Coordinates of C-alpha atoms and ligand atoms in Angstrom, one line a residue:
X614 CA -111.9 50.9 -6.9
X615 CA -113.0 54.0 -8.9
X616 CA -115.6 52.7 -11.6
X617 CA -117.2 56.2 -13.3
X618 CA -120.4 55.4 -14.9
X619 CA -121.9 58.4 -16.3
X620 CA -122.4 59.4 -19.9
X621 CA -119.1 59.6 -21.8
X622 CA -118.0 61.7 -24.8
X623 CA -118.3 60.1 -28.0
X624 CA -114.7 58.9 -29.3
X625 CA -115.1 60.3 -32.4
X626 CA -115.1 63.8 -30.8
X627 CA -112.2 62.5 -28.3
X628 CA -109.4 64.6 -27.3
X629 CA -107.4 61.4 -26.8
X630 CA -107.4 61.1 -30.2
X631 CA -103.8 62.9 -31.0
X632 CA -100.1 62.1 -31.7
X633 CA -98.3 59.9 -29.1
X634 CA -94.9 60.9 -28.1
X635 CA -91.7 59.5 -26.5
X636 CA -91.2 60.6 -23.0
X637 CA -87.7 61.3 -22.2
X638 CA -86.2 62.8 -19.1
X639 CA -89.7 64.6 -18.4
X640 CA -90.0 65.8 -21.8
X641 CA -92.5 64.7 -24.5
X642 CA -90.6 64.2 -28.0
X643 CA -93.1 64.1 -31.0
X644 CA -90.5 63.2 -33.6
X645 CA -87.4 61.3 -33.6
X646 CA -84.1 61.7 -34.9
X647 CA -84.6 59.6 -37.9
X648 CA -88.0 61.3 -38.7
X649 CA -89.3 57.7 -38.7
X650 CA -93.1 56.9 -37.2
X651 CA -96.6 55.6 -38.4
X652 CA -99.9 56.2 -38.0
X653 CA -102.1 54.7 -35.2
X654 CA -105.1 53.2 -36.4
X655 CA -108.4 52.3 -34.2
X656 CA -109.4 49.1 -34.3
X657 CA -113.0 49.3 -34.1
X658 CA -113.3 51.8 -37.5
X659 CA -110.0 51.5 -39.1
X660 CA -109.6 55.5 -38.5
X661 CA -106.2 57.8 -37.9
X662 CA -106.0 58.4 -34.2
X663 CA -102.9 60.2 -34.8
X664 CA -98.6 60.0 -35.4
X665 CA -96.8 57.6 -33.2
X666 CA -92.7 58.7 -33.8
X667 CA -90.2 55.1 -33.7
X668 CA -87.4 55.5 -31.5
X669 CA -83.9 54.4 -32.7
X670 CA -81.1 53.9 -30.5
X671 CA -80.4 57.5 -30.0
X672 CA -84.0 57.7 -28.6
X673 CA -83.6 54.8 -26.6
X674 CA -80.2 55.6 -25.4
X675 CA -81.5 59.1 -23.9
X676 CA -83.9 57.4 -22.3
X677 CA -81.7 54.8 -20.7
X678 CA -79.3 57.6 -19.6
X679 CA -81.9 59.6 -18.3
X680 CA -82.9 56.4 -16.0
X681 CA -79.4 56.0 -14.8
X682 CA -78.9 59.4 -14.3
X683 CA -82.3 59.4 -11.9
X684 CA -81.3 56.5 -10.1
X685 CA -78.3 58.7 -8.8
X686 CA -80.6 62.2 -8.3
X687 CA -83.4 62.9 -5.8
X688 CA -85.1 59.5 -6.5
X689 CA -82.4 57.5 -5.2
X690 CA -82.2 59.7 -2.2
X691 CA -85.9 59.4 -1.4
X692 CA -86.8 57.4 1.4
X693 CA -89.5 54.5 0.8
X694 CA -92.1 56.1 2.8
X695 CA -92.0 59.6 0.5
X696 CA -91.5 57.2 -2.5
X697 CA -94.6 55.3 -2.1
X698 CA -96.4 58.7 -1.0
X699 CA -95.6 59.7 -4.6
X700 CA -96.7 56.8 -6.1
X701 CA -100.3 57.3 -4.2
X702 CA -100.4 60.6 -5.7
X703 CA -99.7 58.8 -9.4
X704 CA -102.6 56.4 -8.6
X705 CA -105.0 59.3 -7.6
X706 CA -103.8 61.2 -10.3
X707 CA -105.0 58.6 -13.0
X708 CA -108.3 58.4 -11.2
X709 CA -108.8 62.1 -11.3
X710 CA -107.9 61.7 -14.9
X711 CA -110.0 58.1 -15.5
X712 CA -112.2 59.5 -18.2
X713 CA -108.9 60.6 -20.2
X714 CA -107.3 57.1 -19.6
X715 CA -110.4 55.4 -20.9
X716 CA -110.8 57.3 -23.9
X717 CA -107.2 56.6 -24.7
X718 CA -107.4 52.9 -23.9
X719 CA -110.5 52.4 -25.8
X720 CA -109.2 54.1 -28.8
X721 CA -106.2 52.3 -29.3
X722 CA -108.1 48.6 -28.4
X723 CA -111.6 49.3 -29.5
X724 CA -112.8 47.3 -26.2
X725 CA -115.7 47.9 -24.6
X726 CA -115.5 51.3 -22.4
X727 CA -117.6 49.1 -19.8
X728 CA -115.0 46.5 -19.5
X729 CA -112.0 49.2 -19.4
X730 CA -113.8 51.0 -16.6
X731 CA -114.2 48.2 -14.5
X732 CA -110.8 46.4 -15.1
X733 CA -108.0 48.1 -17.2
X734 CA -108.2 51.8 -15.6
X735 CA -108.9 50.9 -12.0
X736 CA -106.0 48.1 -12.2
X737 CA -103.8 50.8 -13.9
X738 CA -104.4 52.9 -10.9
X739 CA -104.0 49.8 -8.1
X740 CA -101.2 48.6 -9.5
X741 CA -99.3 51.9 -8.2
X742 CA -100.4 51.3 -4.6
X743 CA -100.5 47.6 -4.1
X744 CA -96.5 47.4 -3.9
X745 CA -96.6 50.5 -1.0
X746 CA -96.7 47.4 1.6
X747 CA -94.5 45.4 -0.2
X748 CA -91.8 48.0 -0.4
X749 CA -92.4 49.4 3.2
X750 CA -92.2 45.9 4.9
X751 CA -89.2 44.0 3.1
X752 CA -87.9 41.6 5.5
X753 CA -84.8 39.6 4.5
X754 CA -83.1 36.8 6.5
X755 CA -80.4 37.1 9.3
X756 CA -78.1 34.2 10.5
X757 CA -75.9 34.4 13.1
X758 CA -72.4 31.9 12.9
X759 CA -70.0 30.9 15.4
X760 CA -66.4 31.1 14.5
X761 CA -63.3 29.5 15.3
X762 CA -62.5 32.4 17.8
X763 CA -65.5 32.5 19.7
X764 CA -66.9 35.4 18.7
X765 CA -69.1 35.1 15.9
X766 CA -70.4 36.6 13.2
X767 CA -73.7 38.1 11.6
X768 CA -75.4 37.7 8.6
X769 CA -78.3 39.8 7.2
X770 CA -79.2 40.5 3.6
X771 CA -79.8 43.7 2.1
X772 CA -82.2 44.7 -0.7
X773 CA -81.5 47.2 -3.0
X774 CA -83.1 48.1 -6.2
X775 CA -82.2 46.3 -9.6
X776 CA -81.4 49.5 -11.2
X777 CA -82.7 50.6 -14.7
X778 CA -85.6 48.3 -16.0
X779 CA -86.7 47.7 -19.0
X780 CA -90.6 47.2 -19.3
X781 CA -91.9 45.7 -22.7
X782 CA -95.6 45.7 -22.9
X783 CA -98.4 43.9 -25.3
X784 CA -101.4 45.7 -26.6
X785 CA -104.5 43.6 -25.0
X786 CA -104.4 45.3 -21.4
X787 CA -102.0 48.2 -22.5
X788 CA -102.3 50.4 -19.3
X789 CA -102.8 47.4 -16.9
X790 CA -99.7 45.1 -18.0
X791 CA -97.2 48.0 -18.1
X792 CA -98.3 49.6 -14.3
X793 CA -98.0 45.9 -13.4
X794 CA -94.4 46.2 -13.9
X795 CA -94.0 50.1 -13.7
X796 CA -95.7 49.9 -10.0
X797 CA -93.3 47.6 -8.6
X798 CA -90.5 48.8 -10.3
X799 CA -90.6 52.3 -8.8
X800 CA -92.0 51.1 -5.5
X801 CA -88.8 49.2 -4.8
X802 CA -86.5 52.5 -6.2
X803 CA -85.6 51.4 -9.5
X804 CA -86.3 53.4 -12.7
X805 CA -88.1 52.4 -16.0
X806 CA -87.6 53.1 -19.6
X807 CA -91.2 51.8 -21.2
X808 CA -91.6 50.2 -24.7
X809 CA -95.2 49.9 -25.3
X810 CA -96.5 47.9 -27.9
X811 CA -96.2 49.9 -31.2
X812 CA -100.4 49.4 -31.7
X813 CA -101.1 50.8 -28.0
X814 CA -99.1 54.0 -27.5
X815 CA -101.7 56.2 -25.9
X816 CA -101.7 55.4 -22.4
X817 CA -98.3 54.8 -21.7
X818 CA -97.8 58.2 -22.8
X819 CA -100.6 59.9 -21.2
X820 CA -98.8 58.5 -17.8
X821 CA -95.9 61.0 -18.5
X822 CA -98.2 64.0 -17.9
X823 CA -99.4 62.2 -14.8
X824 CA -95.8 61.8 -13.4
X825 CA -95.1 65.3 -14.4
X826 CA -97.8 66.8 -12.5
X827 CA -97.5 64.9 -9.2
X828 CA -93.7 65.6 -9.3
X829 CA -92.2 62.3 -10.1
X830 CA -88.4 63.4 -11.0
X831 CA -87.4 63.5 -14.3
X832 CA -85.7 60.2 -15.6
X833 CA -87.9 58.1 -13.4
X834 CA -90.6 56.8 -16.1
X835 CA -89.3 57.4 -19.5
X836 CA -91.3 55.7 -22.7
X837 CA -89.8 55.0 -25.8
X838 CA -92.3 54.1 -28.9
X839 CA -91.3 51.8 -32.1
X840 CA -91.5 48.0 -32.8
X841 CA -89.8 45.2 -31.5
X842 CA -87.5 43.6 -33.8
X843 CA -84.8 46.0 -35.1
X844 CA -86.7 48.8 -33.8
X845 CA -87.1 50.4 -29.8
X846 CA -87.9 46.9 -28.3
X847 CA -84.6 45.2 -29.6
X848 CA -82.5 48.5 -29.0
X849 CA -83.7 48.8 -25.5
X850 CA -83.4 45.2 -24.6
X851 CA -79.7 45.5 -26.1
X852 CA -78.9 48.4 -24.4
X853 CA -75.9 47.7 -21.9
X854 CA -77.3 50.1 -19.5
X855 CA -80.4 48.4 -18.9
X856 CA -80.0 46.2 -15.6
X857 CA -83.0 43.6 -16.2
X858 CA -85.9 43.1 -18.4
X859 CA -89.4 42.7 -17.8
X860 CA -91.7 41.6 -20.6
X861 CA -95.2 40.2 -21.1
X862 CA -96.2 39.2 -24.7
X863 CA -95.8 36.1 -27.0
X864 CA -93.5 33.0 -26.6
X865 CA -91.4 33.5 -29.5
X866 CA -90.6 37.4 -28.6
X867 CA -90.0 35.9 -25.2
X868 CA -87.2 33.9 -26.6
X869 CA -85.4 36.9 -28.2
X870 CA -85.8 38.8 -25.4
X871 CA -84.3 36.3 -23.5
X872 CA -81.3 36.0 -26.0
X873 CA -80.5 39.5 -25.8
X874 CA -80.8 39.7 -22.2
X875 CA -78.1 36.9 -22.0
X876 CA -75.4 39.4 -23.2
X877 CA -74.4 41.2 -20.5
X878 CA -76.1 38.4 -18.1
X879 CA -79.2 40.8 -17.2
X880 CA -82.3 39.1 -15.5
X881 CA -85.5 38.4 -17.2
X882 CA -88.8 38.2 -15.9
X883 CA -91.4 36.4 -18.8
X884 CA -95.1 36.6 -18.8
X885 CA -95.9 34.6 -21.9
X886 CA -98.4 33.1 -24.2
X887 CA -100.6 30.2 -23.5
X888 CA -103.4 27.5 -24.2
X889 CA -105.4 27.2 -21.4
X890 CA -108.0 24.5 -20.5
X891 CA -110.9 25.1 -18.8
X892 CA -112.5 22.0 -17.5
X893 CA -116.5 21.7 -16.7
X894 CA -117.0 18.7 -14.0
X895 CA -120.6 17.5 -14.2
X896 CA -120.9 18.3 -10.9
X897 CA -120.4 21.9 -11.4
X898 CA -122.8 24.9 -10.9
X899 CA -123.9 25.0 -14.8
X900 CA -124.8 29.0 -14.2
X901 CA -121.7 29.6 -13.1
X902 CA -119.3 27.5 -15.4
X903 CA -121.2 29.1 -18.2
X904 CA -121.3 32.7 -16.9
X905 CA -117.3 32.1 -16.4
X906 CA -117.0 30.5 -19.6
X907 CA -118.4 33.3 -21.5
X908 CA -115.5 35.7 -20.1
X909 CA -112.9 33.6 -20.1
X910 CA -113.6 33.0 -23.8
X911 CA -114.7 36.4 -25.1
X912 CA -113.9 39.0 -22.8
X913 CA -111.8 41.6 -24.7
X914 CA -112.6 39.8 -27.9
X915 CA -110.7 36.7 -26.5
X916 CA -107.3 38.8 -26.5
X917 CA -106.5 38.0 -22.6
X918 CA -103.5 35.8 -22.1
X919 CA -105.1 33.9 -18.8
X920 CA -108.3 33.0 -21.4
X921 CA -109.9 29.8 -22.4
X922 CA -109.4 28.1 -25.5
X923 CA -109.5 24.7 -25.0
X924 CA -112.9 23.5 -22.9
X925 CA -113.1 20.0 -21.4
X926 CA -116.7 19.1 -20.3
X927 CA -117.6 15.7 -18.8
X928 CA -119.5 14.0 -21.0
X929 CA -123.0 14.0 -18.9
X930 CA -123.4 17.9 -19.5
X931 CA -121.6 17.9 -22.9
X932 CA -124.6 18.8 -24.8
X933 CA -126.5 21.0 -22.1
X934 CA -123.0 22.8 -21.8
X935 CA -122.1 23.4 -25.8
X936 CA -126.0 24.7 -26.3
X937 CA -125.8 27.2 -23.2
X938 CA -122.4 28.8 -24.5
X939 CA -123.5 29.0 -27.9
X940 CA -126.7 30.5 -26.8
X941 CA -124.1 33.3 -24.8
X942 CA -122.2 33.8 -27.6
X943 CA -124.8 34.3 -30.2
X944 CA -126.4 36.9 -27.7
X945 CA -122.8 39.3 -27.3
X946 CA -123.7 42.5 -29.1
X947 CA -120.4 43.7 -31.2
X948 CA -120.2 47.3 -31.6
X949 CA -118.9 50.7 -30.4
X950 CA -116.9 51.0 -27.2
X951 CA -119.1 53.8 -26.0
X952 CA -122.1 51.5 -26.2
X953 CA -123.0 50.5 -22.8
X954 CA -125.0 47.5 -24.4
X955 CA -121.6 46.6 -26.5
X956 CA -120.7 43.0 -25.1
X957 CA -117.2 42.6 -27.5
X958 CA -115.2 44.8 -29.4
X959 CA -113.2 44.0 -32.4
X960 CA -109.8 42.6 -32.5
X961 CA -106.8 44.7 -32.1
X962 CA -105.8 44.9 -36.4
X963 CA -105.8 43.5 -39.4
X964 CA -102.9 41.5 -39.0
X965 CA -104.4 39.8 -35.9
X966 CA -107.8 39.4 -37.8
X967 CA -105.6 37.4 -40.5
X968 CA -103.6 35.2 -38.2
X969 CA -107.5 34.7 -36.2
X970 CA -109.4 33.8 -39.6
X971 CA -106.8 31.4 -40.7
X972 CA -107.4 29.5 -37.7
X973 CA -111.3 29.7 -38.0
X974 CA -110.3 28.6 -41.8
X975 CA -108.1 25.6 -40.5
X976 CA -110.7 24.2 -37.7
X977 CA -113.6 23.8 -41.0
X978 CA -110.4 22.2 -42.9
X979 CA -109.7 20.0 -40.2
X980 CA -113.4 19.0 -40.2
X981 CA -114.8 20.6 -37.1
X982 CA -118.4 21.2 -36.4
X983 CA -118.9 25.2 -36.2
X984 CA -121.1 25.5 -33.6
X985 CA -121.3 29.2 -33.8
X986 CA -119.8 32.1 -35.9
X987 CA -116.6 31.2 -38.0
X988 CA -116.5 34.5 -39.8
X989 CA -116.6 37.6 -40.3
X990 CA -119.9 39.5 -39.0
X991 CA -121.4 42.1 -40.7
X992 CA -121.1 45.5 -39.1
X993 CA -122.8 48.9 -39.6
X994 CA -121.0 51.3 -42.5
X995 CA -119.6 53.2 -39.8
X996 CA -117.6 50.3 -38.3
X997 CA -117.1 48.3 -41.5
X998 CA -113.5 49.3 -41.3
X999 CA -112.9 47.7 -38.3
X1000 CA -111.3 44.5 -37.5
X1001 CA -114.4 42.4 -36.3
X1002 CA -114.8 38.7 -36.3
X1003 CA -117.3 36.5 -35.0
X1004 CA -117.5 34.8 -31.5
X1005 CA -116.7 31.3 -32.5
X1006 CA -117.4 27.6 -31.0
X1007 CA -116.1 24.4 -32.4
X1008 CA -116.1 20.6 -31.8
X1009 CA -115.2 17.7 -33.0
X1010 CA -111.5 18.4 -33.8
X1011 CA -108.8 15.8 -32.9
X1012 CA -106.4 16.6 -29.9
X1013 CA -103.8 17.3 -31.9
X1014 CA -104.7 19.8 -34.3
X1015 CA -103.4 23.3 -34.4
X1016 CA -106.6 24.8 -33.3
X1017 CA -106.4 22.8 -30.4
X1018 CA -102.8 23.0 -29.5
X1019 CA -101.6 26.8 -30.8
X1020 CA -102.7 30.0 -29.0
X1021 CA -105.0 31.7 -31.4
X1022 CA -105.9 35.0 -29.1
X1023 CA -109.2 35.6 -30.4
X1024 CA -112.8 34.9 -29.4
X1025 CA -113.0 31.4 -29.7
X1026 CA -112.7 28.0 -28.2
X1027 CA -112.7 24.4 -29.0
X1028 CA -115.1 22.2 -26.5
X1029 CA -114.1 18.6 -26.0
X1030 CA -115.8 15.5 -23.7
X1031 CA -114.1 13.9 -21.1
X1032 CA -114.9 11.2 -18.9
X1033 CA -112.4 10.8 -16.0
X1034 CA -110.8 13.1 -13.8
X1035 CA -107.6 11.4 -14.8
X1036 CA -108.2 11.8 -18.7
X1037 CA -108.6 15.2 -18.3
X1038 CA -106.0 16.3 -16.4
X1039 CA -103.6 14.2 -19.5
X1040 CA -105.5 16.3 -21.7
X1041 CA -105.2 19.7 -19.9
X1042 CA -101.4 19.1 -19.5
X1043 CA -100.4 17.8 -22.8
X1044 CA -99.6 21.3 -24.1
X1045 CA -95.8 23.0 -24.0
X1046 CA -97.5 26.1 -22.4
X1047 CA -98.5 26.5 -18.6
X1048 CA -100.2 29.6 -17.9
X1049 CA -103.7 29.4 -16.4
X1050 CA -106.7 27.0 -16.0
X1051 CA -110.5 27.3 -15.0
X1052 CA -111.9 24.4 -13.4
X1053 CA -115.5 24.2 -12.8
X1054 CA -116.9 21.6 -9.8
X1055 CA -118.6 22.0 -6.7
X1056 CA -117.1 18.8 -5.2
X1057 CA -114.1 20.4 -2.8
X1058 CA -112.0 17.1 -2.6
X1059 CA -112.0 17.3 -6.6
X1060 CA -111.4 21.0 -6.5
X1061 CA -108.2 20.7 -4.7
X1062 CA -106.9 17.5 -6.3
X1063 CA -107.2 18.4 -9.6
X1064 CA -105.7 21.9 -8.9
X1065 CA -102.5 20.3 -7.7
X1066 CA -102.0 18.4 -10.6
X1067 CA -102.4 21.0 -13.5
X1068 CA -99.2 22.1 -14.7
X1069 CA -100.1 25.9 -14.6
X1070 CA -98.9 29.2 -12.9
X1071 CA -102.7 30.0 -11.9
X1072 CA -105.5 27.7 -11.3
X1073 CA -109.1 29.1 -10.5
X1074 CA -111.7 27.3 -9.2
X1075 CA -115.4 28.3 -10.1
X1076 CA -113.9 31.6 -11.2
X1077 CA -111.9 33.5 -13.7
X1078 CA -109.5 36.4 -13.5
X1079 CA -110.2 36.8 -10.3
X1080 CA -107.3 38.7 -9.0
X1081 CA -105.3 39.3 -5.7
X1082 CA -102.3 41.1 -6.3
X1083 CA -100.4 39.6 -3.3
X1084 CA -100.2 36.6 -4.8
X1085 CA -97.7 34.8 -7.2
X1086 CA -98.4 35.7 -10.9
X1087 CA -96.6 33.9 -13.7
X1088 CA -96.3 31.0 -16.1
X1089 CA -95.1 27.2 -16.0
X1090 CA -93.4 25.6 -18.9
X1091 CA -93.4 27.9 -22.1
X1092 CA -95.6 30.6 -20.5
X1093 CA -92.9 32.3 -18.5
X1094 CA -90.1 32.4 -16.3
X1095 CA -90.4 33.7 -12.9
X1096 CA -93.2 35.0 -10.6
X1097 CA -94.4 38.6 -9.9
X1098 CA -97.0 40.2 -7.4
X1099 CA -96.7 40.5 -3.5
X1100 CA -93.4 39.6 -2.1
X1101 CA -92.4 38.0 -5.2
X1102 CA -91.8 41.1 -7.3
X1103 CA -88.9 41.5 -5.0
X1104 CA -86.9 38.7 -6.8
X1105 CA -87.0 40.6 -9.8
X1106 CA -87.4 44.3 -8.8
X1107 CA -84.3 44.0 -6.1
X1108 CA -80.9 42.4 -5.8
X1109 CA -79.8 40.9 -2.3
X1110 CA -76.6 41.6 -0.9
X1111 CA -75.5 39.4 2.0
X1112 CA -73.6 41.4 4.8
X1113 CA -71.3 39.2 7.0
X1114 CA -69.9 41.1 10.2
X1115 CA -67.2 39.4 12.1
X1116 CA -67.9 40.7 15.5
Ligands
NAD1203 P1 -95.8 40.3 -29.0 O1 -94.9 39.4 -28.3 O2 -95.9 40.5 -30.2 O3 -95.3 42.1 -28.2 C1 -95.1 42.5 -27.2 C2 -94.3 43.2 -27.0 O4 -92.9 43.1 -27.1 C3 -94.7 44.7 -28.1 O5 -94.2 45.8 -27.6 C4 -93.6 44.1 -29.1 O6 -93.1 45.2 -29.8 C5 -92.4 43.5 -28.3 N1 -91.4 43.1 -29.1 C6 -91.5 42.1 -30.3 N2 -90.3 41.2 -30.5 C7 -89.6 42.0 -29.4 C8 -87.8 41.7 -29.7 N3 -87.6 41.1 -30.3 N4 -87.6 42.7 -28.8 C9 -87.7 43.4 -28.1 N5 -89.1 43.9 -27.9 C10 -90.0 42.9 -28.8 O7 -97.5 40.4 -28.2 P2 -98.4 40.8 -28.6 O8 -99.1 40.5 -29.9 O9 -98.2 42.7 -28.2 O10 -99.2 40.2 -27.4 C11 -100.0 39.1 -27.4 C12 -99.2 38.2 -26.8 O11 -98.7 38.4 -25.5 C13 -100.1 36.9 -26.7 O12 -99.2 35.5 -26.7 C14 -100.3 36.7 -25.3 O13 -100.5 35.2 -24.5 C15 -99.2 37.3 -24.3 N6 -99.6 37.9 -23.7 C16 -99.2 37.3 -22.2 C17 -99.5 37.6 -20.7 C18 -98.9 37.2 -19.4 O14 -99.4 37.6 -18.4 N7 -98.3 35.8 -19.3 C19 -100.1 38.8 -20.7 C20 -100.7 39.5 -22.2 C21 -100.2 38.9 -23.1
6OD1204 O1 -103.7 40.3 -13.6 C1 -102.3 40.8 -14.0 O2 -101.7 41.0 -13.1 C2 -102.1 40.2 -15.2 N1 -100.9 40.2 -15.8 C3 -102.6 40.0 -16.4 C4 -102.6 39.6 -17.6 C5 -103.4 39.2 -18.5 C6 -103.1 39.0 -19.8 O3 -103.9 39.3 -20.9

């Protein structure tokens, strides 16, 4: 992965501070026909980044029409080799403009540049190269069959692109999660209309420049900005010209999107929320467990769908674990994205901060022991307008308390002791969600045994957020429908036709 470490421009002077634009049929559109739009606000200091136009039905329709037309144009005629060569150019151009993407992403999200430089931007590029092999090596089944006349018949499967894909993405890892859909979608011959989160419009807009620069035909990649319900998101998912909707976001929005996609019987791929357990056995390597749990709880200010919010620690090591995680949390430096010493940034915006702080208050009302944090940190005057909260750890809440059962999406966790393997498996599975789990143990048999019993899409053993893009990714239960990644992406991004040839 391309990770650049040279000193960076201060974000106050960044050229990435600019208006966002829709990207429709290869053109940037800075104003919607309705004139509607809003200010993009920077989460670390509350400053104005620029204007974001809000798409109405007119812009959404233009984007979908452009994507439909592109299916019939040069894009539709391209061989898979030509298509994937072009996508490799997209990845290379993202890497050439690494700092532009990095600055745009950190302005929109407030996350530390050290984090985005290692995860968000390199993965944003890799998502365009990863699916090359999948697209080039599509295999389908063949069944010769006997027929009464003795001549027989031959069945074979043909995969074709699904068509126009609506990509609806969230604000926590904007470029990474958007390209995680756009990469396979395009590699497999579809065209896309992206609706990025209203809070993070910049990198999706910037990607339009990359598409034009490397010569991706117009209409293949389109972006419309705006909100979800009764705005660009809803108009897009309801549009009859869309053949499938792939969505990453909250379970509540996922339900609405599924309802919209039901009209016209369009397929959905849903990657939704979670309330992920971390399970620390007494036989773990404690250094690894602390390092991994520090990341899984506090990375990206706790705004990672795969993050740990419920930690279960076996009783003999409970006190040691709590003390060491507390020390780690208290050692995190909150600060500007450009500062290499910054370990944690702000939450995405004030509305989300209000939500997270409401859980901080509920924990105290519920009788939790606040091990550390629980409030708003004192920040220097230049950052006082940002959406900061303290990294927070609680113990002592009952299993049915809202803080233990509901997704908070902040830098916080509740830690509870347990005694037996059976008990902790029951506790971990006792949730409507089923996205991810992290298990910490040096006992190999236990690791395999527990992983097989956890009702989740992804179970990490002695690691967290270690991603091989060839593997199935998605959530069980209320955490999603479908799997993407590697060959699993074929299911959503292609349609299979069985050809039956009577010989
Ligand atoms: P969100 O559901 O509020 O919004 C996500 C996107 O959906 C945004 O672009 C939003 O505008 C759009 N949207 C909302 N309602 C819509 C509607 N009715 N029709 C069409 N579009 C609509 O989520 P968020 O607050 O941006 O992100 C945080 C949530 O996302 C958390 O719950 C987190 O767990 C989840 N998430 C899940 C994964 C995963 O891979 N499972 C990854 C990242 C985030
Ligand atoms: O790594 C990925 O492909 C992925 N979809 C990660 C999701 C992270 C959630 O915040």
